[in-house]
Amino acid sequence: MPRPATGDSLIVAVAYSSTVYQLQVGLNAQGYDAGPSDGLMGSRTRTAIESYQRNNGLLVTGQPSQGLLSHVQANQQARTTTPTASPGELNERQISRLQRRLDRLGYDTAVSGQVDSETQAAIRAYERDNNLLVTGVATEALAEHVHQSVLAKRAERRDDRRDEADEIDTDTIAAIQRGLRARGYTVTAVDGELDWSTREAIKAYQRDRGAAITGEASLALAEQLGEGLAAAADTPENIRAVQQALNERGYSAGPADGVMGPSTRTAIQQYRRRTGISAGSSVDQALLTSLGIAEADAGTSVAADAAADDNDSMPVLLSDRFADGDYTVNPRWQVLSKSFTVANGELRSSVPTQQAKSADNDDLGKAVVRGVLSQVLGVPSQPQSEAAVIAHSSGFGGTFELQMRVRHTGKGPSKIHFGPYQGTNAVAGYRLVYDSDKSQPLSLVNVEESGASVLASTSQVPALGDGNWHDVRLRRDEDGRLSVDIDGTEVLNARYTTVANGHGGISFANFGGDWAVSAVELKAPRAG
């Protein structure tokens, strides 16, 4: 280090500074032109200090200080111990990856594979923003830091999307469900709930459009799906009316259940082609008008008013289409005998057909009541029954409407019965019995502990074991009138007021054959 001048020149002696000298050495070593290292503060040294401060995010003063010297020396040490990317710290591929990530984080960087001045400036800006030592050097540590920042940003975007989905109101979700149904995607119900079937339908729609598959609801998705659709044309009531009208015209639209399934979509497509109205498989005002089920001065169908009257405002206590592939939750069913499985939205059971003849209506109150069917609410079980039995516990009063969509998938004799049960016995109460071997295969039976009595029976019914889906409804009115509908046509009725108290739940029993249930709905006032 040069000595300060002495003698007559006091000005020179005062102007010399060891801090300035060390700053000049450090700045010159880092490429800043600070002039000769003489310890004297001149314009070149001041300009070099300003440039350094500016490039490293420091307050630009142009003045020397001990703090500035410490920063310059630390920077110089980092440069000495860590070579730049150019000598081989990162290879060209790693540098390119770093440049892409920096650009993704908002630091403008061209992907060149070389640590040029633009990349150095981006690195310095990133280091300043993240409170790192500002070096402008591409190192493995820096590359890893940038990588973690990119991952954190992705996670933040995912959280934002989830928050957006949580904020979507039920009306928006219902609009998405209507739009998906109108385009032929399977949605269990238009109820404003972002359930499993809705998420899967969204994913399928996104997949078909080549979009990112998230399964999430959004306002943008609702707007996209709502383009060109009538707001309330595809309600369950209108779909049910369309199904009934198409079936009457010879189109196989499936059961009139208000669900837009594959059969309904195909029937609509066929009807549209043959009548010349706009193509597609959706339920819109043009289709309703063509089928004669739309009111001229309102946007609702005639069937909607009829359905409202028929339901008598009874609440839905249970609605299950087994779309989640699990009968043990949401809602919970309990297997009481043998086994059941769920596949493709169907609850299935199989009992060897020779066993279909083993139980008669007359001994339901004996052979069945003695079996495990009495354990729904924890009553000790007796010897196993030959039937496959499943039950759902749901307390409700003496007035009810129970509907099941069933089909027999096997061959040979078949027998089932289902209905509400009383107390803790899964078959004590009103039972609807179908036995293919009987001359009158359909019976309405009342089962008590002492035995079973037939309230009504008939032979004028569709063959429930023909392999097709059938909607079977059992209803009891306030006055004790019992009625049975199959595929929308009443086939049995009786009046029986003895059993008028509350019910413990509903059950389904398979005594023979391969049976499937795709939908169950129970409407009833909840017990006390």
Short mmCIF file of C-alpha atoms in Angstrom, two decimals:
data_model
loop_
_atom_site.label_atom_id
_atom_site.label_comp_id
_atom_site.label_asym_id
_atom_site.label_seq_id
_atom_site.Cartn_x
_atom_site.Cartn_y
_atom_site.Cartn_z
CA MET A 1 0.00 0.00 0.00
CA PRO A 2 1.51 3.40 -0.94
CA ARG A 3 2.23 5.80 1.85
CA PRO A 4 0.33 9.09 1.99
CA ALA A 5 2.26 12.15 0.84
CA THR A 6 3.87 14.20 3.60
CA GLY A 7 5.74 17.48 3.90
CA ASP A 8 4.41 20.77 2.65
CA SER A 9 1.32 19.40 0.81
CA LEU A 10 -1.27 19.01 3.57
CA ILE A 11 -4.03 18.81 0.95
CA VAL A 12 -2.60 15.59 -0.47
CA ALA A 13 -2.15 14.17 3.01
CA VAL A 14 -5.79 14.81 3.89
CA ALA A 15 -7.14 13.47 0.52
CA TYR A 16 -5.53 10.05 0.80
CA SER A 17 -7.74 7.20 2.19
CA SER A 18 -6.93 3.55 2.70
CA THR A 19 -10.65 2.77 2.22
CA VAL A 20 -10.59 4.44 -1.19
CA TYR A 21 -7.42 2.55 -2.05
CA GLN A 22 -8.95 -0.85 -1.19
CA LEU A 23 -12.15 0.06 -3.04
CA GLN A 24 -10.11 0.93 -6.14
CA VAL A 25 -8.31 -2.40 -5.95
CA GLY A 26 -11.53 -4.36 -5.56
CA LEU A 27 -13.49 -2.43 -8.19
CA ASN A 28 -10.73 -2.67 -10.76
CA ALA A 29 -10.47 -6.42 -10.14
CA GLN A 30 -14.20 -6.79 -10.86
CA GLY A 31 -14.06 -4.84 -14.10
CA TYR A 32 -15.06 -1.39 -12.88
CA ASP A 33 -12.65 1.31 -14.07
CA ALA A 34 -11.79 3.09 -10.80
CA GLY A 35 -8.54 4.61 -12.10
CA PRO A 36 -5.12 4.06 -10.56
CA SER A 37 -5.09 2.47 -7.08
CA ASP A 38 -3.63 5.56 -5.36
CA GLY A 39 -6.09 6.07 -2.50
CA LEU A 40 -7.22 9.38 -3.97
CA MET A 41 -10.90 10.02 -4.64
CA GLY A 42 -11.37 11.17 -8.24
CA SER A 43 -14.16 11.23 -10.84
CA ARG A 44 -13.25 7.81 -12.24
CA THR A 45 -13.39 6.24 -8.79
CA ARG A 46 -16.73 7.95 -8.06
CA THR A 47 -18.19 6.74 -11.38
CA ALA A 48 -16.97 3.19 -10.68
CA ILE A 49 -18.59 3.26 -7.21
CA GLU A 50 -21.89 4.48 -8.70
CA SER A 51 -21.87 1.72 -11.32
CA TYR A 52 -21.14 -0.93 -8.74
CA GLN A 53 -23.87 0.31 -6.41
CA ARG A 54 -26.36 0.44 -9.25
CA ASN A 55 -25.55 -3.06 -10.52
CA ASN A 56 -25.80 -4.56 -7.04
CA GLY A 57 -29.02 -2.91 -5.94
CA LEU A 58 -27.36 -0.58 -3.44
CA LEU A 59 -28.15 3.04 -2.72
CA VAL A 60 -26.31 5.01 -5.42
CA THR A 61 -24.24 7.71 -3.66
CA GLY A 62 -20.84 7.55 -5.42
CA GLN A 63 -19.23 7.87 -1.98
CA PRO A 64 -16.75 5.46 -0.38
CA SER A 65 -17.58 3.82 2.95
CA GLN A 66 -16.47 0.92 5.07
CA GLY A 67 -19.82 -0.85 4.39
CA LEU A 68 -19.33 -0.51 0.65
CA LEU A 69 -15.80 -1.86 0.96
CA SER A 70 -17.04 -4.92 2.86
CA HIS A 71 -19.60 -5.57 0.09
CA VAL A 72 -16.97 -5.24 -2.66
CA GLN A 73 -14.55 -7.55 -0.84
CA ALA A 74 -17.26 -10.19 -0.21
CA ASN A 75 -18.23 -10.01 -3.86
CA GLN A 76 -14.59 -10.37 -4.88
CA GLN A 77 -14.16 -13.39 -2.60
CA ALA A 78 -17.23 -15.07 -4.14
CA ARG A 79 -15.81 -14.50 -7.59
CA THR A 80 -12.45 -15.95 -6.52
CA THR A 81 -13.85 -19.13 -4.91
CA THR A 82 -16.70 -19.75 -7.42
CA PRO A 83 -15.89 -19.64 -11.11
CA THR A 84 -18.46 -18.26 -13.53
CA ALA A 85 -20.60 -20.50 -15.67
CA SER A 86 -18.43 -19.94 -18.71
CA PRO A 87 -15.40 -21.88 -17.36
CA GLY A 88 -17.65 -24.89 -16.71
CA GLU A 89 -19.72 -24.38 -13.53
CA LEU A 90 -22.88 -25.23 -15.53
CA ASN A 91 -22.94 -26.86 -18.90
CA GLU A 92 -24.85 -25.41 -21.84
CA ARG A 93 -27.97 -27.50 -21.19
CA GLN A 94 -28.07 -26.50 -17.53
CA ILE A 95 -27.60 -22.83 -18.44
CA SER A 96 -30.47 -23.06 -20.92
CA ARG A 97 -32.69 -24.59 -18.25
CA LEU A 98 -31.71 -21.82 -15.84
CA GLN A 99 -32.50 -19.17 -18.43
CA ARG A 100 -35.95 -20.67 -19.13
CA ARG A 101 -36.76 -20.75 -15.42
CA LEU A 102 -35.59 -17.19 -14.87
CA ASP A 103 -37.75 -16.06 -17.78
CA ARG A 104 -40.71 -18.01 -16.33
CA LEU A 105 -40.26 -16.11 -13.06
CA GLY A 106 -40.42 -12.79 -14.87
CA TYR A 107 -36.74 -12.05 -15.46
CA ASP A 108 -36.34 -11.38 -19.17
CA THR A 109 -33.76 -13.82 -20.44
CA ALA A 110 -33.14 -15.24 -23.89
CA VAL A 111 -32.38 -18.98 -23.92
CA SER A 112 -28.90 -19.10 -25.45
CA GLY A 113 -27.05 -21.63 -23.33
CA GLN A 114 -24.40 -18.99 -22.65
CA VAL A 115 -24.01 -16.70 -19.62
CA ASP A 116 -24.14 -13.41 -21.53
CA SER A 117 -24.61 -9.92 -20.11
CA GLU A 118 -28.42 -10.27 -20.24
CA THR A 119 -28.30 -13.48 -18.23
CA GLN A 120 -25.92 -11.94 -15.70
CA ALA A 121 -28.27 -8.98 -15.27
CA ALA A 122 -31.22 -11.35 -14.76
CA ILE A 123 -29.24 -13.35 -12.18
CA ARG A 124 -28.31 -10.19 -10.29
CA ALA A 125 -31.94 -9.02 -10.31
CA TYR A 126 -33.08 -12.44 -9.01
CA GLU A 127 -30.41 -12.40 -6.30
CA ARG A 128 -31.46 -8.91 -5.19
CA ASP A 129 -35.15 -9.86 -5.06
CA ASN A 130 -34.39 -12.95 -2.99
CA ASN A 131 -31.92 -11.30 -0.56
CA LEU A 132 -28.97 -13.31 -1.91
CA LEU A 133 -25.42 -12.13 -2.36
CA VAL A 134 -25.47 -10.28 -5.69
CA THR A 135 -22.84 -11.82 -7.95
CA GLY A 136 -24.40 -12.30 -11.38
CA VAL A 137 -22.72 -15.73 -11.42
CA ALA A 138 -24.47 -18.88 -12.67
CA THR A 139 -23.80 -21.60 -10.09
CA GLU A 140 -25.38 -24.93 -9.21
CA ALA A 141 -26.63 -23.43 -5.94
CA LEU A 142 -28.27 -20.56 -7.79
CA ALA A 143 -29.83 -22.90 -10.36
CA GLU A 144 -31.34 -25.02 -7.57
CA HIS A 145 -32.67 -21.89 -5.81
CA VAL A 146 -34.33 -20.75 -9.04
CA HIS A 147 -35.80 -24.25 -9.55
CA GLN A 148 -37.38 -24.23 -6.08
CA SER A 149 -38.85 -20.79 -6.79
CA VAL A 150 -40.49 -22.14 -9.95
CA LEU A 151 -41.97 -25.07 -8.01
CA ALA A 152 -43.29 -22.72 -5.33
CA LYS A 153 -44.91 -20.55 -7.98
CA ARG A 154 -46.63 -23.58 -9.53
CA ALA A 155 -47.97 -24.63 -6.14
CA GLU A 156 -49.25 -21.11 -5.56
CA ARG A 157 -51.10 -21.17 -8.88
CA ARG A 158 -52.68 -24.53 -7.95
CA ASP A 159 -53.81 -23.11 -4.60
CA ASP A 160 -55.29 -20.10 -6.40
CA ARG A 161 -57.25 -22.42 -8.70
CA ARG A 162 -58.52 -24.39 -5.71
CA ASP A 163 -59.55 -21.17 -3.96
CA GLU A 164 -61.36 -20.08 -7.11
CA ALA A 165 -63.19 -23.42 -7.26
CA ASP A 166 -64.16 -23.12 -3.58
CA GLU A 167 -65.65 -19.70 -4.28
CA ILE A 168 -67.81 -20.92 -7.18
CA ASP A 169 -71.45 -20.73 -6.13
CA THR A 170 -73.98 -23.52 -6.57
CA ASP A 171 -75.73 -21.74 -9.45
CA THR A 172 -72.51 -21.71 -11.46
CA ILE A 173 -71.86 -25.39 -10.77
CA ALA A 174 -75.45 -26.20 -11.75
CA ALA A 175 -74.93 -24.29 -15.02
CA ILE A 176 -71.80 -26.36 -15.67
CA GLN A 177 -73.74 -29.56 -14.94
CA ARG A 178 -76.51 -28.55 -17.37
CA GLY A 179 -73.98 -27.71 -20.06
CA LEU A 180 -72.18 -31.02 -19.61
CA ARG A 181 -75.43 -33.00 -19.73
CA ALA A 182 -76.56 -31.17 -22.86
CA ARG A 183 -73.31 -32.21 -24.54
CA GLY A 184 -73.76 -35.86 -23.63
CA TYR A 185 -71.50 -36.09 -20.57
CA THR A 186 -72.75 -38.13 -17.61
CA VAL A 187 -73.71 -36.03 -14.58
CA THR A 188 -75.69 -37.77 -11.84
CA ALA A 189 -77.76 -34.73 -10.84
CA VAL A 190 -78.00 -31.01 -11.63
CA ASP A 191 -77.85 -29.96 -7.99
CA GLY A 192 -75.03 -27.41 -7.77
CA GLU A 193 -72.74 -29.85 -5.94
CA LEU A 194 -69.24 -30.45 -7.31
CA ASP A 195 -69.47 -34.20 -6.75
CA TRP A 196 -67.48 -37.08 -8.20
CA SER A 197 -69.60 -37.51 -11.34
CA THR A 198 -69.42 -33.77 -12.12
CA ARG A 199 -65.63 -33.70 -11.74
CA GLU A 200 -65.27 -36.76 -13.99
CA ALA A 201 -67.57 -35.17 -16.60
CA ILE A 202 -65.49 -31.96 -16.49
CA LYS A 203 -62.31 -33.99 -16.99
CA ALA A 204 -63.84 -35.82 -19.95
CA TYR A 205 -64.94 -32.51 -21.49
CA GLN A 206 -61.48 -30.99 -20.96
CA ARG A 207 -59.83 -34.10 -22.42
CA ASP A 208 -62.03 -33.98 -25.52
CA ARG A 209 -61.13 -30.32 -26.09
CA GLY A 210 -57.41 -30.85 -25.54
CA ALA A 211 -57.43 -28.55 -22.51
CA ALA A 212 -55.61 -29.00 -19.20
CA ILE A 213 -57.41 -31.75 -17.27
CA THR A 214 -58.22 -30.41 -13.78
CA GLY A 215 -61.79 -31.49 -13.06
CA GLU A 216 -62.35 -28.11 -11.40
CA ALA A 217 -65.31 -25.77 -11.85
CA SER A 218 -64.77 -22.16 -12.90
CA LEU A 219 -66.73 -19.18 -14.16
CA ALA A 220 -64.94 -19.44 -17.51
CA LEU A 221 -66.01 -23.09 -17.84
CA ALA A 222 -69.62 -22.20 -17.02
CA GLU A 223 -69.63 -19.48 -19.68
CA GLN A 224 -68.08 -21.83 -22.22
CA LEU A 225 -70.57 -24.60 -21.54
CA GLY A 226 -73.48 -22.17 -21.48
CA GLU A 227 -72.95 -20.91 -25.03
CA GLY A 228 -75.99 -21.65 -27.16
CA LEU A 229 -77.92 -23.47 -24.41
CA ALA A 230 -81.33 -22.61 -23.07
CA ALA A 231 -81.04 -21.85 -19.36
CA ALA A 232 -83.55 -24.36 -17.98
CA ALA A 233 -84.47 -26.65 -20.88
CA ASP A 234 -82.56 -29.69 -19.61
CA THR A 235 -84.11 -29.97 -16.16
CA PRO A 236 -84.80 -33.48 -14.83
CA GLU A 237 -88.54 -32.87 -15.31
CA ASN A 238 -88.09 -31.96 -18.98
CA ILE A 239 -85.72 -34.87 -19.58
CA ARG A 240 -88.29 -37.22 -18.03
CA ALA A 241 -91.01 -35.78 -20.29
CA VAL A 242 -88.77 -36.16 -23.36
CA GLN A 243 -87.99 -39.77 -22.47
CA GLN A 244 -91.67 -40.60 -22.10
CA ALA A 245 -92.59 -38.83 -25.36
CA LEU A 246 -89.82 -40.55 -27.31
CA ASN A 247 -90.72 -43.96 -25.93
CA GLU A 248 -94.35 -43.40 -26.98
CA ARG A 249 -93.12 -42.63 -30.50
CA GLY A 250 -91.12 -45.86 -30.71
CA TYR A 251 -87.68 -44.49 -29.82
CA SER A 252 -85.85 -46.47 -27.14
CA ALA A 253 -85.03 -43.66 -24.70
CA GLY A 254 -84.82 -45.92 -21.66
CA PRO A 255 -86.83 -45.48 -18.45
CA ALA A 256 -88.39 -42.07 -17.80
CA ASP A 257 -86.08 -41.29 -14.87
CA GLY A 258 -84.99 -37.74 -15.73
CA VAL A 259 -81.37 -38.83 -16.23
CA MET A 260 -79.64 -38.11 -19.53
CA GLY A 261 -78.14 -41.54 -20.20
CA PRO A 262 -76.71 -43.08 -23.39
CA SER A 263 -80.09 -44.49 -24.51
CA THR A 264 -81.76 -41.11 -24.11
CA ARG A 265 -79.01 -39.30 -26.03
CA THR A 266 -79.18 -41.83 -28.88
CA ALA A 267 -82.98 -41.59 -29.07
CA ILE A 268 -82.83 -37.78 -29.17
CA GLN A 269 -80.23 -37.89 -31.94
CA GLN A 270 -82.40 -40.27 -33.99
CA TYR A 271 -85.52 -38.18 -33.45
CA ARG A 272 -83.71 -34.96 -34.43
CA ARG A 273 -82.39 -36.51 -37.64
CA ARG A 274 -85.76 -37.88 -38.70
CA THR A 275 -87.71 -34.72 -37.91
CA GLY A 276 -85.19 -32.27 -39.32
CA ILE A 277 -84.68 -30.13 -36.21
CA SER A 278 -81.18 -29.07 -35.22
CA ALA A 279 -78.73 -31.92 -34.69
CA GLY A 280 -77.35 -32.96 -31.34
CA SER A 281 -78.37 -34.90 -28.25
CA SER A 282 -79.39 -32.05 -25.94
CA VAL A 283 -82.79 -31.15 -24.53
CA ASP A 284 -83.63 -27.62 -25.69
CA GLN A 285 -86.74 -25.57 -26.37
CA ALA A 286 -86.88 -26.66 -30.01
CA LEU A 287 -86.98 -30.33 -28.99
CA LEU A 288 -89.62 -29.72 -26.31
CA THR A 289 -91.81 -27.81 -28.77
CA SER A 290 -91.43 -30.50 -31.44
CA LEU A 291 -92.48 -33.21 -28.97
CA GLY A 292 -95.44 -31.13 -27.78
CA ILE A 293 -94.36 -30.99 -24.15
CA ALA A 294 -93.42 -27.30 -23.85
CA GLU A 295 -95.91 -24.66 -22.77
CA ALA A 296 -96.31 -21.88 -25.32
CA ASP A 297 -96.01 -19.06 -22.81
CA ALA A 298 -93.51 -20.50 -20.35
CA GLY A 299 -90.10 -22.11 -20.36
CA THR A 300 -91.14 -25.16 -18.35
CA SER A 301 -92.66 -28.42 -19.48
CA VAL A 302 -96.15 -29.68 -18.73
CA ALA A 303 -94.53 -32.73 -17.16
CA ALA A 304 -92.82 -30.50 -14.60
CA ASP A 305 -96.16 -29.37 -13.16
CA ALA A 306 -97.51 -32.92 -13.14
CA ALA A 307 -94.41 -34.18 -11.39
CA ALA A 308 -94.67 -31.46 -8.78
CA ASP A 309 -98.28 -32.42 -8.03
CA ASP A 310 -97.40 -36.12 -7.91
CA ASN A 311 -94.55 -35.68 -5.45
CA ASP A 312 -96.78 -33.94 -2.89
CA SER A 313 -93.71 -32.03 -1.69
CA MET A 314 -92.31 -35.09 0.08
CA PRO A 315 -88.58 -34.61 0.75
CA VAL A 316 -86.02 -36.94 -0.81
CA LEU A 317 -84.48 -38.93 2.03
CA LEU A 318 -82.33 -41.18 -0.14
CA SER A 319 -81.08 -40.94 -3.71
CA ASP A 320 -78.34 -43.27 -4.89
CA ARG A 321 -77.14 -44.18 -8.39
CA PHE A 322 -73.97 -45.92 -7.19
CA ALA A 323 -71.84 -43.68 -9.44
CA ASP A 324 -69.04 -43.52 -6.85
CA GLY A 325 -68.54 -47.30 -7.03
CA ASP A 326 -69.03 -47.71 -3.28
CA TYR A 327 -72.22 -48.69 -1.44
CA THR A 328 -70.70 -48.34 2.05
CA VAL A 329 -70.65 -44.51 2.12
CA ASN A 330 -72.68 -41.58 0.82
CA PRO A 331 -75.16 -43.17 1.46
CA ARG A 332 -74.28 -46.20 3.56
CA TRP A 333 -75.82 -49.58 2.75
CA GLN A 334 -75.37 -52.63 4.97
CA VAL A 335 -75.05 -56.12 3.49
CA LEU A 336 -77.05 -58.50 5.69
CA SER A 337 -76.64 -61.72 3.74
CA LYS A 338 -74.32 -63.03 1.02
CA SER A 339 -72.54 -60.34 -1.03
CA PHE A 340 -73.05 -57.33 -3.31
CA THR A 341 -70.71 -55.51 -5.67
CA VAL A 342 -70.80 -52.17 -7.50
CA ALA A 343 -69.59 -51.83 -11.10
CA ASN A 344 -70.38 -49.29 -13.81
CA GLY A 345 -72.93 -47.56 -11.61
CA GLU A 346 -74.83 -50.80 -10.82
CA LEU A 347 -75.36 -52.57 -7.50
CA ARG A 348 -75.17 -56.28 -8.34
CA SER A 349 -75.94 -59.56 -6.58
CA SER A 350 -76.07 -63.17 -7.72
CA VAL A 351 -77.93 -66.12 -6.18
CA PRO A 352 -78.05 -69.56 -7.90
CA THR A 353 -81.31 -69.77 -9.82
CA GLN A 354 -82.36 -73.07 -8.26
CA GLN A 355 -82.75 -71.20 -5.00
CA ALA A 356 -85.42 -68.97 -6.50
CA LYS A 357 -88.04 -71.60 -5.67
CA SER A 358 -86.97 -72.06 -2.06
CA ALA A 359 -89.07 -69.28 -0.56
CA ASP A 360 -92.78 -68.72 -1.11
CA ASN A 361 -94.88 -65.67 -0.25
CA ASP A 362 -96.55 -67.76 2.41
CA ASP A 363 -93.35 -68.46 4.30
CA LEU A 364 -91.66 -65.05 4.03
CA GLY A 365 -92.76 -64.44 7.57
CA LYS A 366 -91.12 -67.69 8.67
CA ALA A 367 -88.02 -68.56 6.66
CA VAL A 368 -86.95 -64.97 6.00
CA VAL A 369 -87.81 -63.33 9.29
CA ARG A 370 -85.83 -66.03 11.12
CA GLY A 371 -82.69 -65.23 9.13
CA VAL A 372 -79.97 -62.61 9.44
CA LEU A 373 -82.42 -60.03 8.12
CA SER A 374 -83.29 -59.12 11.70
CA GLN A 375 -79.88 -57.63 12.47
CA VAL A 376 -80.16 -54.22 10.78
CA LEU A 377 -80.01 -52.36 14.07
CA GLY A 378 -77.88 -54.87 15.92
CA VAL A 379 -80.38 -57.61 16.83
CA PRO A 380 -78.53 -60.96 17.17
CA SER A 381 -78.69 -62.94 13.95
CA GLN A 382 -80.17 -66.38 13.33
CA PRO A 383 -79.02 -68.96 10.76
CA GLN A 384 -78.04 -67.51 7.42
CA SER A 385 -80.71 -66.84 4.79
CA GLU A 386 -80.32 -68.09 1.22
CA ALA A 387 -81.14 -64.60 -0.07
CA ALA A 388 -78.66 -61.83 -0.81
CA VAL A 389 -79.96 -58.91 1.24
CA ILE A 390 -78.84 -55.30 1.53
CA ALA A 391 -80.48 -52.55 3.59
CA HIS A 392 -80.29 -48.83 4.27
CA SER A 393 -81.31 -47.50 7.67
CA SER A 394 -83.37 -44.30 7.36
CA GLY A 395 -86.26 -43.56 9.72
CA PHE A 396 -89.42 -42.23 8.07
CA GLY A 397 -93.19 -42.22 8.58
CA GLY A 398 -96.05 -44.28 7.20
CA THR A 399 -96.34 -42.25 3.97
CA PHE A 400 -93.61 -42.91 1.43
CA GLU A 401 -92.63 -43.37 -2.20
CA LEU A 402 -89.87 -45.84 -3.03
CA GLN A 403 -88.56 -46.26 -6.57
CA MET A 404 -85.94 -48.69 -7.82
CA ARG A 405 -84.51 -49.18 -11.29
CA VAL A 406 -83.81 -52.90 -11.67
CA ARG A 407 -83.01 -55.54 -14.26
CA HIS A 408 -82.29 -59.27 -14.33
CA THR A 409 -79.04 -59.99 -16.17
CA GLY A 410 -79.11 -63.80 -16.06
CA LYS A 411 -81.27 -66.64 -17.36
CA GLY A 412 -83.72 -69.00 -15.71
CA PRO A 413 -86.08 -68.41 -12.77
CA SER A 414 -85.62 -65.27 -10.74
CA LYS A 415 -87.08 -63.76 -7.62
CA ILE A 416 -86.65 -60.52 -5.68
CA HIS A 417 -88.56 -58.49 -3.16
CA PHE A 418 -87.98 -55.02 -1.78
CA GLY A 419 -89.67 -52.31 0.21
CA PRO A 420 -89.59 -50.46 3.53
CA TYR A 421 -89.09 -52.38 6.75
CA GLN A 422 -90.36 -51.77 10.28
CA GLY A 423 -88.42 -51.82 13.51
CA THR A 424 -85.19 -53.79 13.34
CA ASN A 425 -86.33 -56.47 10.90
CA ALA A 426 -85.23 -55.83 7.35
CA VAL A 427 -88.26 -57.52 5.78
CA ALA A 428 -91.03 -56.84 8.30
CA GLY A 429 -93.44 -54.50 6.52
CA TYR A 430 -94.71 -53.88 3.00
CA ARG A 431 -92.83 -55.92 0.40
CA LEU A 432 -93.12 -55.95 -3.36
CA VAL A 433 -92.35 -59.51 -4.53
CA TYR A 434 -91.50 -60.57 -8.09
CA ASP A 435 -91.31 -64.33 -8.75
CA SER A 436 -90.91 -65.36 -12.40
CA ASP A 437 -92.19 -68.91 -11.70
CA LYS A 438 -95.59 -67.76 -10.42
CA SER A 439 -98.71 -67.50 -12.58
CA GLN A 440 -99.16 -64.10 -10.97
CA PRO A 441 -95.51 -63.06 -10.66
CA LEU A 442 -96.02 -59.70 -8.95
CA SER A 443 -97.40 -59.53 -5.41
CA LEU A 444 -97.81 -56.89 -2.76
CA VAL A 445 -97.19 -58.56 0.60
CA ASN A 446 -97.35 -57.49 4.24
CA VAL A 447 -94.79 -59.34 6.38
CA GLU A 448 -95.18 -59.55 10.13
CA GLU A 449 -93.47 -61.69 12.76
CA SER A 450 -96.36 -64.13 12.66
CA GLY A 451 -96.28 -64.58 8.89
CA ALA A 452 -96.95 -62.94 5.53
CA SER A 453 -100.23 -61.95 3.91
CA VAL A 454 -100.74 -61.18 0.22
CA LEU A 455 -102.52 -57.84 -0.24
CA ALA A 456 -102.71 -57.96 -4.04
CA SER A 457 -101.17 -59.82 -6.97
CA THR A 458 -101.32 -59.70 -10.76
CA SER A 459 -100.13 -61.38 -13.93
CA GLN A 460 -100.53 -58.22 -16.07
CA VAL A 461 -96.98 -56.96 -15.65
CA PRO A 462 -93.86 -56.73 -17.81
CA ALA A 463 -91.40 -59.56 -17.36
CA LEU A 464 -88.94 -57.92 -14.98
CA GLY A 465 -86.48 -60.71 -15.77
CA ASP A 466 -86.30 -59.90 -19.51
CA GLY A 467 -82.86 -58.28 -19.24
CA ASN A 468 -84.14 -54.71 -19.70
CA TRP A 469 -84.16 -51.92 -17.14
CA HIS A 470 -87.48 -51.33 -15.39
CA ASP A 471 -88.56 -48.53 -13.08
CA VAL A 472 -90.61 -50.00 -10.22
CA ARG A 473 -92.33 -47.68 -7.76
CA LEU A 474 -94.05 -48.58 -4.48
CA ARG A 475 -96.07 -45.80 -2.86
CA ARG A 476 -98.25 -45.44 0.23
CA ASP A 477 -100.54 -42.41 0.61
CA GLU A 478 -101.74 -40.84 3.83
CA ASP A 479 -105.06 -42.68 3.62
CA GLY A 480 -103.32 -46.09 3.53
CA ARG A 481 -103.66 -46.67 -0.22
CA LEU A 482 -100.77 -48.69 -1.63
CA SER A 483 -99.94 -48.57 -5.33
CA VAL A 484 -97.30 -50.12 -7.58
CA ASP A 485 -96.15 -48.61 -10.89
CA ILE A 486 -93.86 -50.27 -13.42
CA ASP A 487 -92.35 -48.06 -16.11
CA GLY A 488 -94.94 -45.36 -15.38
CA THR A 489 -98.03 -47.64 -15.48
CA GLU A 490 -99.97 -48.61 -12.35
CA VAL A 491 -100.19 -52.41 -12.07
CA LEU A 492 -101.26 -53.00 -8.44
CA ASN A 493 -103.14 -51.17 -5.71
CA ALA A 494 -104.55 -52.04 -2.30
CA ARG A 495 -105.69 -50.33 0.87
CA TYR A 496 -104.10 -51.50 4.11
CA THR A 497 -104.03 -49.39 7.26
CA THR A 498 -102.74 -51.87 9.83
CA VAL A 499 -99.09 -50.93 9.35
CA ALA A 500 -99.24 -47.18 9.70
CA ASN A 501 -96.38 -46.39 12.04
CA GLY A 502 -92.86 -45.32 11.16
CA HIS A 503 -90.35 -47.35 9.21
CA GLY A 504 -86.75 -48.14 10.03
CA GLY A 505 -85.40 -48.11 6.47
CA ILE A 506 -85.55 -49.94 3.13
CA SER A 507 -84.11 -53.24 1.91
CA PHE A 508 -83.61 -55.24 -1.27
CA ALA A 509 -83.53 -59.07 -1.26
CA ASN A 510 -82.43 -61.31 -4.13
CA PHE A 511 -83.75 -64.89 -3.77
CA GLY A 512 -82.60 -66.08 -7.17
CA GLY A 513 -80.84 -64.89 -10.30
CA ASP A 514 -78.40 -62.16 -11.29
CA TRP A 515 -79.95 -58.79 -10.43
CA ALA A 516 -78.69 -55.23 -10.84
CA VAL A 517 -79.98 -52.00 -9.30
CA SER A 518 -78.88 -48.73 -10.92
CA ALA A 519 -80.99 -46.19 -9.02
CA VAL A 520 -82.82 -45.95 -5.71
CA GLU A 521 -84.91 -43.01 -4.54
CA LEU A 522 -86.91 -42.72 -1.34
CA LYS A 523 -89.27 -39.83 -0.66
CA ALA A 524 -90.94 -39.59 2.72
CA PRO A 525 -91.52 -37.26 5.66
CA ARG A 526 -88.75 -37.97 8.17
CA ALA A 527 -89.94 -39.72 11.30
CA GLY A 528 -90.72 -37.53 14.38
#
